[in-house]
Amino acid sequence: MILDFKKLVKFDIKKFSSYKSARSLCVKGNIWLNANESPISYEFSTVNKHLNRYPDSQSKDILYKYSKYSNIDYNNILISRGIDESIELLIKTFCNPFVDKIIYFYPTYDMYKITAEIFGVESIKIFLKNDSLKKYEKIKNNINYIKLIYICRPNNPTGCLMSKKELINILEITFGKALVIVDEAYIEFCILESVVPLIKKYSNLVVLRTLSKAFGLAGIRCGFTLANSEIIKILNKVISPYPIPSITYEIANFALNKSFLNFMEKTVLKLNKNKNWLLKELKKISYVKKIFKSFANYILVEFYDSSFIFKNMNKKGIILRDQSYKKGLKNCIRISVGNKIECKKLIYELKKKIL
Ligand SMILES: *Cc1c(COP(=O)(O)O)cnc(C)c1O
């Protein structure tokens, strides 16, 4: 007998389309410039040989080291299985299904909206390109329903940075009514722009951080939530009992040592340099229509015909991230900054296409 399991699925999941991660798109190639990962890898070895015991639910060592690194007390930090777990945890903790709503600024990382949808939470979209006053007005008009406002800073996929002034205004409008979540997945590429120091003044500010991007550790799934200690206490009640694998703790512990932090900072300098080189070269290419200013390790580029470029680069084994399906980003492709060889190969192939 063939069972129709679809009948068992909850009704809001039936109509739901899942997040298409770069990895799940399953394309073939040898130059991966599609997931904003670090192209520079460090070779780790683990000493943890016995794994029959559960790990700490929150490792004191890691909390202490991340506290030093981010310059905030360890009571203000929660460790999670990447930022993705934290995005979900905040919605699970603060949003009543079918009652509360979230706001996100479009176009951005899809997981805010998708996660909200999975939990029966409606999301309100505000266009990033709207002027500040229009943004504030929309927030004020919805303030009674809103629990969380997600701001990706630097923003993925555009690379832009919401101004601190605008962010502070949003913190003030929402103070006492909603939490403002700033996703700093890429902040190491412009570390002076971090808003972690604002947590002291604005207790409704939550900052999300990760080891997946600049640290080059996407494989271990380790992220951090930085916020007022009362918020951290509440989140600790809701998070699953042992979210972080022992092996992840072991590698994160090493990655937060001074020597590795130096290595990470050098990587950031190198990638920022490669980005500037790419920007300079992209400007010379005639079928590039627009290059977006970027504060992160990727560049959003508008072409005259992106699907032609995308397919042709694919044929050469260069995998980029198509963004043209998003409203307002027609003909846009996001290019992660690779190592120097990868950047040179990309530009070489792009230039060859016009001839
Ligand atoms: C990559 C990415 C994440 C995912 O972070 P993890 O810590 O790997 O879960 C979150 N937010 C943004 C904006 C990202 O680009």
CSV table of C-alpha atoms and ligand atoms in Angstrom, one decimal:
chain,number,residue,atom,x,y,z
A,1,MET,CA,0.0,0.0,0.0
A,2,ILE,CA,1.3,3.4,-0.9
A,3,LEU,CA,0.8,6.0,1.9
A,4,ASP,CA,0.2,9.6,1.2
A,5,PHE,CA,2.4,11.2,3.8
A,6,LYS,CA,1.6,14.6,2.4
A,7,LYS,CA,-1.7,14.3,4.1
A,8,LEU,CA,0.0,14.2,7.5
A,9,VAL,CA,2.1,17.3,7.0
A,10,LYS,CA,1.0,20.5,8.8
A,11,PHE,CA,-0.9,22.8,6.5
A,12,ASP,CA,1.5,25.7,6.4
A,13,ILE,CA,4.4,23.3,5.3
A,14,LYS,CA,2.4,21.9,2.4
A,15,LYS,CA,2.7,25.1,0.4
A,16,PHE,CA,6.1,25.8,1.5
A,17,SER,CA,9.3,26.0,-0.6
A,18,SER,CA,12.5,25.2,1.2
A,19,TYR,CA,15.8,27.2,1.3
A,20,LYS,CA,18.0,26.2,-1.7
A,21,SER,CA,21.5,26.2,-0.2
A,22,ALA,CA,24.5,26.6,-2.4
A,23,ARG,CA,25.5,23.0,-1.6
A,24,SER,CA,22.1,21.5,-2.3
A,25,LEU,CA,22.1,22.9,-5.9
A,26,CYS,CA,24.5,20.1,-6.7
A,27,VAL,CA,26.4,21.7,-9.6
A,28,LYS,CA,29.7,20.4,-10.9
A,29,GLY,CA,32.9,22.5,-10.9
A,30,ASN,CA,36.2,23.1,-9.3
A,31,ILE,CA,36.1,26.8,-8.5
A,32,TRP,CA,33.5,27.4,-5.8
A,33,LEU,CA,32.5,31.1,-5.6
A,34,ASN,CA,28.9,30.5,-4.6
A,35,ALA,CA,28.6,30.1,-0.8
A,36,ASN,CA,30.7,32.9,0.6
A,37,GLU,CA,33.0,30.3,2.2
A,38,SER,CA,36.6,31.0,2.9
A,39,PRO,CA,38.9,29.7,0.1
A,40,ILE,CA,41.7,29.4,2.6
A,41,SER,CA,41.6,26.3,4.7
A,42,TYR,CA,43.6,25.4,7.8
A,43,GLU,CA,44.4,21.8,8.4
A,44,PHE,CA,43.1,20.7,11.8
A,45,SER,CA,43.6,17.5,13.8
A,46,THR,CA,41.5,16.5,16.8
A,47,VAL,CA,42.6,14.8,19.9
A,48,ASN,CA,39.2,14.0,21.3
A,49,LYS,CA,39.2,10.2,20.9
A,50,HIS,CA,36.5,9.2,23.4
A,51,LEU,CA,33.1,10.4,22.5
A,52,ASN,CA,30.8,8.3,24.6
A,53,ARG,CA,29.9,11.3,26.9
A,54,TYR,CA,27.7,14.2,26.0
A,55,PRO,CA,29.5,17.5,25.6
A,56,ASP,CA,28.9,20.6,27.8
A,57,SER,CA,25.7,22.3,26.9
A,58,GLN,CA,27.5,25.6,26.9
A,59,SER,CA,31.3,25.3,27.1
A,60,LYS,CA,32.8,27.8,29.6
A,61,ASP,CA,36.1,27.8,27.7
A,62,ILE,CA,34.5,28.8,24.5
A,63,LEU,CA,32.3,31.4,26.1
A,64,TYR,CA,35.3,32.9,27.9
A,65,LYS,CA,37.4,33.0,24.7
A,66,TYR,CA,34.6,34.5,22.6
A,67,SER,CA,34.0,37.0,25.3
A,68,LYS,CA,37.6,38.2,25.0
A,69,TYR,CA,37.4,38.2,21.2
A,70,SER,CA,34.2,40.2,21.0
A,71,ASN,CA,34.8,42.4,24.0
A,72,ILE,CA,31.6,41.6,25.9
A,73,ASP,CA,30.9,39.7,29.1
A,74,TYR,CA,30.5,35.9,28.8
A,75,ASN,CA,27.0,36.2,30.4
A,76,ASN,CA,26.0,38.0,27.2
A,77,ILE,CA,26.9,35.1,24.9
A,78,LEU,CA,25.1,31.9,23.8
A,79,ILE,CA,26.8,29.3,21.6
A,80,SER,CA,24.6,27.7,18.9
A,81,ARG,CA,24.9,25.3,16.0
A,82,GLY,CA,25.6,28.2,13.6
A,83,ILE,CA,23.7,31.4,13.1
A,84,ASP,CA,20.9,29.3,11.5
A,85,GLU,CA,20.1,27.7,14.8
A,86,SER,CA,20.0,31.1,16.5
A,87,ILE,CA,17.6,32.6,13.9
A,88,GLU,CA,15.3,29.7,14.7
A,89,LEU,CA,15.8,29.8,18.4
A,90,LEU,CA,14.8,33.4,18.6
A,91,ILE,CA,11.6,32.8,16.6
A,92,LYS,CA,10.7,29.7,18.8
A,93,THR,CA,11.3,31.7,21.9
A,94,PHE,CA,9.7,35.0,21.2
A,95,CYS,CA,7.0,34.6,18.5
A,96,ASN,CA,3.5,33.2,19.2
A,97,PRO,CA,2.5,31.4,16.0
A,98,PHE,CA,-0.3,33.1,14.0
A,99,VAL,CA,-0.1,36.1,16.3
A,100,ASP,CA,3.3,37.7,16.2
A,101,LYS,CA,5.2,38.8,13.2
A,102,ILE,CA,8.8,39.5,12.1
A,103,ILE,CA,10.2,42.2,9.9
A,104,TYR,CA,13.1,41.7,7.4
A,105,PHE,CA,14.7,44.0,4.9
A,106,TYR,CA,14.5,42.8,1.3
A,107,PRO,CA,16.6,41.5,-0.5
A,108,THR,CA,18.4,39.5,2.1
A,109,TYR,CA,19.3,36.1,3.5
A,110,ASP,CA,16.2,34.0,2.9
A,111,MET,CA,16.4,32.1,6.2
A,112,TYR,CA,14.6,34.8,8.3
A,113,LYS,CA,11.4,34.5,6.3
A,114,ILE,CA,11.7,30.7,5.7
A,115,THR,CA,12.2,29.9,9.4
A,116,ALA,CA,9.3,32.2,10.4
A,117,GLU,CA,7.1,30.4,7.9
A,118,ILE,CA,8.0,27.0,9.3
A,119,PHE,CA,6.9,28.2,12.8
A,120,GLY,CA,3.7,29.8,11.6
A,121,VAL,CA,5.0,33.3,12.0
A,122,GLU,CA,4.1,35.9,9.4
A,123,SER,CA,6.8,38.1,8.0
A,124,ILE,CA,6.7,41.7,6.8
A,125,LYS,CA,9.1,42.8,4.1
A,126,ILE,CA,10.6,46.3,4.0
A,127,PHE,CA,12.6,47.2,0.9
A,128,LEU,CA,16.2,48.1,1.8
A,129,LYS,CA,16.2,50.8,-0.9
A,130,ASN,CA,13.3,52.7,0.7
A,131,ASP,CA,14.4,55.9,2.4
A,132,SER,CA,14.8,55.8,6.2
A,133,LEU,CA,11.6,57.7,7.0
A,134,LYS,CA,9.5,55.2,5.0
A,135,LYS,CA,11.2,52.3,6.8
A,136,TYR,CA,10.5,53.9,10.2
A,137,GLU,CA,6.9,54.5,9.3
A,138,LYS,CA,6.3,50.9,8.3
A,139,ILE,CA,7.9,49.7,11.5
A,140,LYS,CA,5.8,52.1,13.6
A,141,ASN,CA,2.6,51.1,11.8
A,142,ASN,CA,3.2,47.4,12.7
A,143,ILE,CA,4.8,47.8,16.1
A,144,ASN,CA,2.0,46.1,17.9
A,145,TYR,CA,2.4,42.8,16.0
A,146,ILE,CA,6.2,42.8,15.6
A,147,LYS,CA,8.4,40.8,17.9
A,148,LEU,CA,11.6,40.5,16.0
A,149,ILE,CA,13.3,42.6,13.3
A,150,TYR,CA,16.1,40.9,11.4
A,151,ILE,CA,18.8,43.1,9.9
A,152,CYS,CA,21.6,41.5,7.9
A,153,ARG,CA,24.7,43.8,8.3
A,154,PRO,CA,26.7,43.6,6.0
A,155,ASN,CA,23.7,42.4,3.9
A,156,ASN,CA,23.7,39.2,2.0
A,157,PRO,CA,23.5,39.2,-1.1
A,158,THR,CA,23.9,43.0,-1.8
A,159,GLY,CA,27.0,43.5,0.4
A,160,CYS,CA,25.7,46.9,1.6
A,161,LEU,CA,25.7,48.1,5.2
A,162,MET,CA,22.7,49.7,6.9
A,163,SER,CA,24.0,53.0,8.5
A,164,LYS,CA,24.5,53.0,12.2
A,165,LYS,CA,22.2,56.0,12.4
A,166,GLU,CA,19.4,54.1,10.8
A,167,LEU,CA,20.0,51.1,13.0
A,168,ILE,CA,20.0,53.2,16.2
A,169,ASN,CA,16.7,54.9,15.1
A,170,ILE,CA,15.2,51.4,14.6
A,171,LEU,CA,16.5,50.4,18.1
A,172,GLU,CA,14.8,53.5,19.6
A,173,ILE,CA,11.5,53.1,17.8
A,174,THR,CA,11.2,49.5,18.9
A,175,PHE,CA,12.6,49.8,22.4
A,176,GLY,CA,10.5,47.8,24.9
A,177,LYS,CA,8.4,46.4,22.1
A,178,ALA,CA,10.5,44.3,19.8
A,179,LEU,CA,14.0,42.8,19.6
A,180,VAL,CA,16.3,44.0,16.8
A,181,ILE,CA,18.5,41.1,15.5
A,182,VAL,CA,21.6,42.1,13.7
A,183,ASP,CA,23.2,39.3,11.7
A,184,GLU,CA,26.9,39.9,11.6
A,185,ALA,CA,27.9,36.8,9.7
A,186,TYR,CA,30.4,38.8,7.6
A,187,ILE,CA,31.4,41.5,10.1
A,188,GLU,CA,35.1,40.4,10.3
A,189,PHE,CA,35.4,41.9,6.8
A,190,CYS,CA,34.6,45.3,8.2
A,191,ILE,CA,35.1,44.7,11.9
A,192,LEU,CA,35.0,48.4,12.9
A,193,GLU,CA,31.4,48.5,11.9
A,194,SER,CA,30.3,45.9,14.5
A,195,VAL,CA,27.4,47.0,16.7
A,196,VAL,CA,28.3,44.7,19.6
A,197,PRO,CA,29.3,47.8,21.7
A,198,LEU,CA,25.7,49.0,21.4
A,199,ILE,CA,24.3,46.1,23.4
A,200,LYS,CA,25.2,47.9,26.7
A,201,LYS,CA,23.0,50.8,25.8
A,202,TYR,CA,20.2,49.0,23.8
A,203,SER,CA,19.0,45.9,25.7
A,204,ASN,CA,16.7,45.1,22.7
A,205,LEU,CA,19.7,44.5,20.5
A,206,VAL,CA,20.8,41.0,19.6
A,207,VAL,CA,23.9,40.3,17.5
A,208,LEU,CA,24.5,37.0,15.6
A,209,ARG,CA,28.0,35.9,14.8
A,210,THR,CA,29.6,32.8,13.3
A,211,LEU,CA,32.8,30.9,12.7
A,212,SER,CA,31.5,29.8,9.2
A,213,LYS,CA,32.7,32.7,7.1
A,214,ALA,CA,35.9,34.7,7.9
A,215,PHE,CA,37.1,32.0,10.3
A,216,GLY,CA,36.8,29.4,7.5
A,217,LEU,CA,35.0,26.9,9.7
A,218,ALA,CA,31.7,26.4,8.0
A,219,GLY,CA,32.1,22.6,8.5
A,220,ILE,CA,32.0,22.7,12.3
A,221,ARG,CA,28.6,24.6,12.6
A,222,CYS,CA,29.4,27.0,15.4
A,223,GLY,CA,27.7,30.4,16.0
A,224,PHE,CA,27.2,32.9,18.8
A,225,THR,CA,24.3,35.0,20.0
A,226,LEU,CA,25.3,38.2,21.8
A,227,ALA,CA,22.7,40.1,23.8
A,228,ASN,CA,21.6,41.3,27.2
A,229,SER,CA,22.2,38.6,29.8
A,230,GLU,CA,18.4,38.3,30.5
A,231,ILE,CA,17.8,37.4,26.9
A,232,ILE,CA,20.6,34.9,27.0
A,233,LYS,CA,19.1,33.3,30.1
A,234,ILE,CA,15.7,32.9,28.3
A,235,LEU,CA,17.3,31.5,25.2
A,236,ASN,CA,19.2,29.0,27.3
A,237,LYS,CA,15.9,27.6,28.6
A,238,VAL,CA,14.7,26.9,25.0
A,239,ILE,CA,17.9,25.7,23.2
A,240,SER,CA,18.2,21.9,22.9
A,241,PRO,CA,20.2,20.2,25.7
A,242,TYR,CA,23.5,19.5,23.8
A,243,PRO,CA,23.5,21.6,20.6
A,244,ILE,CA,27.3,21.6,20.0
A,245,PRO,CA,29.3,18.4,19.2
A,246,SER,CA,32.4,17.9,21.3
A,247,ILE,CA,34.5,18.0,18.1
A,248,THR,CA,33.1,21.4,17.3
A,249,TYR,CA,34.0,22.7,20.7
A,250,GLU,CA,37.5,21.3,20.4
A,251,ILE,CA,38.2,23.0,17.1
A,252,ALA,CA,36.4,26.3,18.1
A,253,ASN,CA,38.6,26.3,21.2
A,254,PHE,CA,41.7,26.2,19.0
A,255,ALA,CA,40.2,28.7,16.5
A,256,LEU,CA,39.7,31.3,19.3
A,257,ASN,CA,43.4,31.2,20.3
A,258,LYS,CA,45.5,34.2,19.6
A,259,SER,CA,47.6,32.5,16.9
A,260,PHE,CA,44.5,31.4,14.9
A,261,LEU,CA,42.9,34.8,15.4
A,262,ASN,CA,46.0,36.3,13.8
A,263,PHE,CA,45.6,33.8,10.9
A,264,MET,CA,42.0,34.7,10.5
A,265,GLU,CA,42.8,38.5,10.4
A,266,LYS,CA,45.5,37.9,7.8
A,267,THR,CA,42.9,35.9,5.7
A,268,VAL,CA,40.5,38.8,5.9
A,269,LEU,CA,43.2,41.2,4.7
A,270,LYS,CA,44.1,38.9,1.8
A,271,LEU,CA,40.4,38.5,0.8
A,272,ASN,CA,39.7,42.2,1.1
A,273,LYS,CA,42.7,42.8,-1.2
A,274,ASN,CA,41.4,40.2,-3.7
A,275,LYS,CA,38.0,41.8,-3.6
A,276,ASN,CA,39.5,45.2,-4.5
A,277,TRP,CA,41.3,43.6,-7.3
A,278,LEU,CA,38.1,41.9,-8.6
A,279,LEU,CA,36.2,45.2,-8.4
A,280,LYS,CA,38.9,46.9,-10.4
A,281,GLU,CA,38.8,44.2,-13.1
A,282,LEU,CA,35.0,43.8,-13.2
A,283,LYS,CA,34.8,47.5,-14.0
A,284,LYS,CA,36.7,47.0,-17.2
A,285,ILE,CA,34.2,44.4,-18.5
A,286,SER,CA,31.7,45.9,-20.9
A,287,TYR,CA,28.8,43.5,-20.2
A,288,VAL,CA,28.9,44.2,-16.5
A,289,LYS,CA,26.0,46.7,-15.9
A,290,LYS,CA,26.4,47.5,-12.3
A,291,ILE,CA,28.7,46.5,-9.4
A,292,PHE,CA,27.2,46.8,-5.9
A,293,LYS,CA,29.4,48.3,-3.2
A,294,SER,CA,30.4,45.5,-0.8
A,295,PHE,CA,31.5,45.4,2.9
A,296,ALA,CA,31.8,41.6,2.8
A,297,ASN,CA,33.6,38.8,1.0
A,298,TYR,CA,31.3,38.7,-2.0
A,299,ILE,CA,30.3,41.1,-4.7
A,300,LEU,CA,26.8,41.4,-6.3
A,301,VAL,CA,27.1,42.1,-10.0
A,302,GLU,CA,24.4,43.0,-12.4
A,303,PHE,CA,25.0,41.8,-16.0
A,304,TYR,CA,23.2,42.6,-19.2
A,305,ASP,CA,22.4,38.8,-19.5
A,306,SER,CA,23.2,36.9,-16.3
A,307,SER,CA,21.9,33.5,-17.4
A,308,PHE,CA,24.3,33.5,-20.3
A,309,ILE,CA,27.2,34.4,-18.0
A,310,PHE,CA,26.1,31.9,-15.3
A,311,LYS,CA,25.9,29.0,-17.7
A,312,ASN,CA,29.1,29.8,-19.4
A,313,MET,CA,31.0,30.1,-16.2
A,314,ASN,CA,29.5,26.8,-15.1
A,315,LYS,CA,30.8,25.2,-18.2
A,316,LYS,CA,34.3,26.3,-17.2
A,317,GLY,CA,33.9,24.8,-13.8
A,318,ILE,CA,33.3,28.2,-12.0
A,319,ILE,CA,30.3,28.1,-9.7
A,320,LEU,CA,28.6,31.4,-8.9
A,321,ARG,CA,25.4,32.1,-7.1
A,322,ASP,CA,22.5,33.2,-9.3
A,323,GLN,CA,20.3,35.9,-7.6
A,324,SER,CA,18.2,36.8,-10.7
A,325,TYR,CA,15.1,34.9,-9.4
A,326,LYS,CA,14.8,37.5,-6.6
A,327,LYS,CA,12.5,40.5,-7.2
A,328,GLY,CA,14.6,43.6,-7.9
A,329,LEU,CA,17.8,41.6,-8.6
A,330,LYS,CA,17.1,40.6,-12.2
A,331,ASN,CA,20.3,39.7,-14.0
A,332,CYS,CA,22.3,39.7,-10.7
A,333,ILE,CA,24.9,37.2,-9.8
A,334,ARG,CA,26.7,37.0,-6.4
A,335,ILE,CA,30.4,36.2,-6.6
A,336,SER,CA,32.3,35.1,-3.5
A,337,VAL,CA,35.8,36.3,-3.3
A,338,GLY,CA,38.1,33.4,-3.8
A,339,ASN,CA,41.9,33.0,-3.5
A,340,LYS,CA,44.1,34.9,-6.0
A,341,ILE,CA,44.2,32.1,-8.5
A,342,GLU,CA,40.5,31.6,-8.5
A,343,CYS,CA,39.9,35.4,-8.9
A,344,LYS,CA,42.3,35.5,-11.9
A,345,LYS,CA,40.7,32.5,-13.5
A,346,LEU,CA,37.2,34.1,-13.1
A,347,ILE,CA,38.3,37.4,-14.7
A,348,TYR,CA,40.2,35.5,-17.5
A,349,GLU,CA,37.1,33.6,-18.4
A,350,LEU,CA,34.8,36.6,-18.1
A,351,LYS,CA,37.0,38.6,-20.4
A,352,LYS,CA,37.3,35.8,-22.9
A,353,LYS,CA,33.5,35.7,-23.3
A,354,ILE,CA,33.3,39.1,-25.0
A,355,LEU,CA,35.8,38.3,-27.7
B,1,LIG,C1,26.1,32.1,5.8
B,1,LIG,C2,25.1,32.9,6.5
B,1,LIG,C3,24.5,32.5,7.7
B,1,LIG,C4,24.7,31.1,8.2
B,1,LIG,O1,25.6,31.0,9.3
B,1,LIG,P1,25.9,29.7,10.0
B,1,LIG,O2,26.6,30.1,11.2
B,1,LIG,O3,26.8,28.9,9.1
B,1,LIG,O4,24.6,29.0,10.3
B,1,LIG,C5,23.7,33.3,8.5
B,1,LIG,N1,23.5,34.6,8.0
B,1,LIG,C6,24.0,35.0,6.8
B,1,LIG,C7,23.6,36.4,6.4
B,1,LIG,C8,24.8,34.2,6.1
B,1,LIG,O5,25.2,34.6,4.9
